Coordinates of C-alpha atoms in Angstrom, one line a residue:
M1 CA 0.2 0.1 0.2
I2 CA 1.2 3.2 -0.8
P3 CA -0.7 6.3 0.9
L4 CA -0.6 9.6 -0.2
I5 CA -2.1 12.8 1.1
S6 CA -1.8 15.6 -1.1
N7 CA -4.0 19.2 -2.0
N8 CA -5.9 17.8 1.8
E9 CA -7.0 14.6 -0.5
K10 CA -6.4 11.2 1.3
K11 CA -5.5 8.5 -0.9
V12 CA -4.2 4.8 -0.9
Y13 CA -2.9 3.1 -4.1
V14 CA -2.7 -0.9 -3.5
L15 CA -0.4 -2.8 -5.6
T16 CA 0.4 -6.7 -6.0
G17 CA 3.6 -8.3 -5.1
P18 CA 4.9 -11.4 -6.1
T19 CA 4.9 -14.5 -4.1
K20 CA 8.1 -15.7 -6.1
S21 CA 11.1 -14.2 -7.6
G22 CA 11.9 -13.5 -10.8
V23 CA 8.8 -12.1 -11.1
V24 CA 7.3 -8.5 -10.9
I25 CA 2.7 -8.2 -11.0
Y26 CA 1.2 -5.3 -12.6
G27 CA -2.4 -5.0 -12.3
N28 CA -5.0 -6.2 -9.6
D29 CA -4.2 -2.6 -8.3
Y30 CA -6.8 -0.6 -6.8
L31 CA -7.0 3.4 -5.5
L32 CA -8.9 4.1 -2.7
T33 CA -10.0 7.7 -1.6
F34 CA -11.0 8.9 2.1
N35 CA -13.2 11.8 3.3
N36 CA -11.4 13.9 6.4
E37 CA -12.8 11.5 8.9
N38 CA -10.8 8.6 7.2
E39 CA -13.8 7.0 6.0
L40 CA -13.6 5.1 2.7
K41 CA -15.3 7.2 -0.4
S42 CA -14.8 5.8 -3.0
T43 CA -12.9 2.4 -4.5
K44 CA -11.1 2.4 -8.2
R45 CA -9.8 -0.7 -10.0
L46 CA -7.0 0.7 -12.1
H47 CA -6.1 -2.6 -14.2
A48 CA -8.7 -4.9 -15.1
N49 CA -6.6 -8.1 -14.3
I50 CA -3.0 -9.0 -13.2
I51 CA -0.1 -8.8 -15.7
P52 CA 2.6 -11.1 -14.8
V53 CA 6.0 -9.9 -16.1
N54 CA 9.0 -12.5 -15.8
Y55 CA 12.3 -10.6 -15.5
G56 CA 14.7 -13.8 -16.2
D57 CA 17.5 -15.5 -14.8
D58 CA 21.4 -15.5 -15.1
K59 CA 20.8 -17.2 -18.7
N60 CA 17.9 -15.8 -20.0
I61 CA 18.0 -11.7 -19.5
S62 CA 15.2 -9.3 -20.2
V63 CA 16.4 -5.5 -21.2
A64 CA 12.9 -4.5 -21.4
A65 CA 9.1 -4.8 -20.2
M66 CA 5.7 -4.4 -22.1
H67 CA 2.4 -4.3 -20.9
S68 CA -0.7 -3.0 -22.6
H69 CA -3.8 -1.1 -21.5
L70 CA -7.4 -1.7 -22.2
P71 CA -9.3 1.5 -22.7
E72 CA -10.6 1.0 -19.4
T73 CA -7.4 1.4 -18.0
G74 CA -6.4 4.4 -19.9
E75 CA -4.6 5.8 -22.4
L76 CA -1.3 6.6 -20.3
I77 CA 1.0 4.3 -17.7
T78 CA -1.0 4.4 -14.3
A79 CA 0.8 5.5 -10.7
T80 CA 0.9 2.4 -10.1
D81 CA 2.6 1.2 -12.8
I82 CA 5.9 3.4 -12.0
C83 CA 5.6 2.6 -8.3
T84 CA 5.9 -0.9 -9.2
T85 CA 8.6 -0.4 -12.2
M86 CA 10.0 2.0 -9.3
L87 CA 9.9 -1.1 -6.3
Y88 CA 11.5 -3.5 -8.7
E89 CA 13.9 -2.2 -11.7
K90 CA 17.0 -2.7 -10.0
F91 CA 16.6 -6.6 -9.3
T92 CA 15.2 -6.7 -13.0
G93 CA 18.0 -5.6 -15.4
W94 CA 15.6 -3.8 -17.2
E95 CA 16.8 -0.3 -19.4
N96 CA 12.3 0.2 -20.2
V97 CA 9.5 -0.2 -19.0
Y98 CA 6.8 0.3 -22.5
V99 CA 3.4 0.4 -21.5
M100 CA 1.0 0.5 -24.8
S101 CA -2.6 1.5 -25.6
K102 CA -4.8 2.7 -28.0
E103 CA -3.1 6.0 -28.8
Y104 CA -0.1 6.2 -26.8
V105 CA 3.1 4.4 -26.0
S106 CA 4.6 5.6 -22.2
I107 CA 8.5 4.7 -21.8
W108 CA 9.8 4.2 -18.6
N109 CA 13.6 4.9 -18.0
C110 CA 14.8 2.4 -15.7
K111 CA 18.4 3.9 -15.6
T112 CA 16.9 7.4 -14.7
D113 CA 13.4 6.7 -13.3
E114 CA 12.1 10.0 -16.3
L115 CA 8.8 9.3 -18.5
N116 CA 8.2 9.8 -22.2
V117 CA 5.2 9.4 -23.6
M118 CA 4.2 9.9 -27.5
K119 CA 1.7 8.7 -30.0
K120 CA 1.5 4.9 -30.9
E121 CA 1.5 6.4 -34.9
A122 CA 5.1 8.0 -34.1
F123 CA 6.6 5.1 -31.8
E124 CA 5.5 2.1 -34.4
K125 CA 7.5 4.8 -37.0
I126 CA 10.4 5.2 -35.3
N127 CA 10.5 1.0 -34.2
K128 CA 10.3 0.2 -37.9

């Protein structure tokens, strides 16, 4: 869980962690918001499913990870995608994490912890 209080708004992001090494879990995550009396105001499911991503071992090394978002998840990388990536990026050896949607590609640089977003059409032209 990742609690946040910003601009008098109370939120908690709920993440799912792996039960074995060699895998990062995206999805099955929620955003909870609370009122001033700390009562649950709303619950929002951020991803519609669980997305396990293997990051390899000494013999099979992956340098990047990718998953896609359904329209109900949104066009851009989620806060929980970034949190999960930052929690595990040093163990995985990934250089980048890509989140694909219908219109955009979000690219998280694991070395610099910076986000770049571009139109999917531009991304596809660059990577031909």
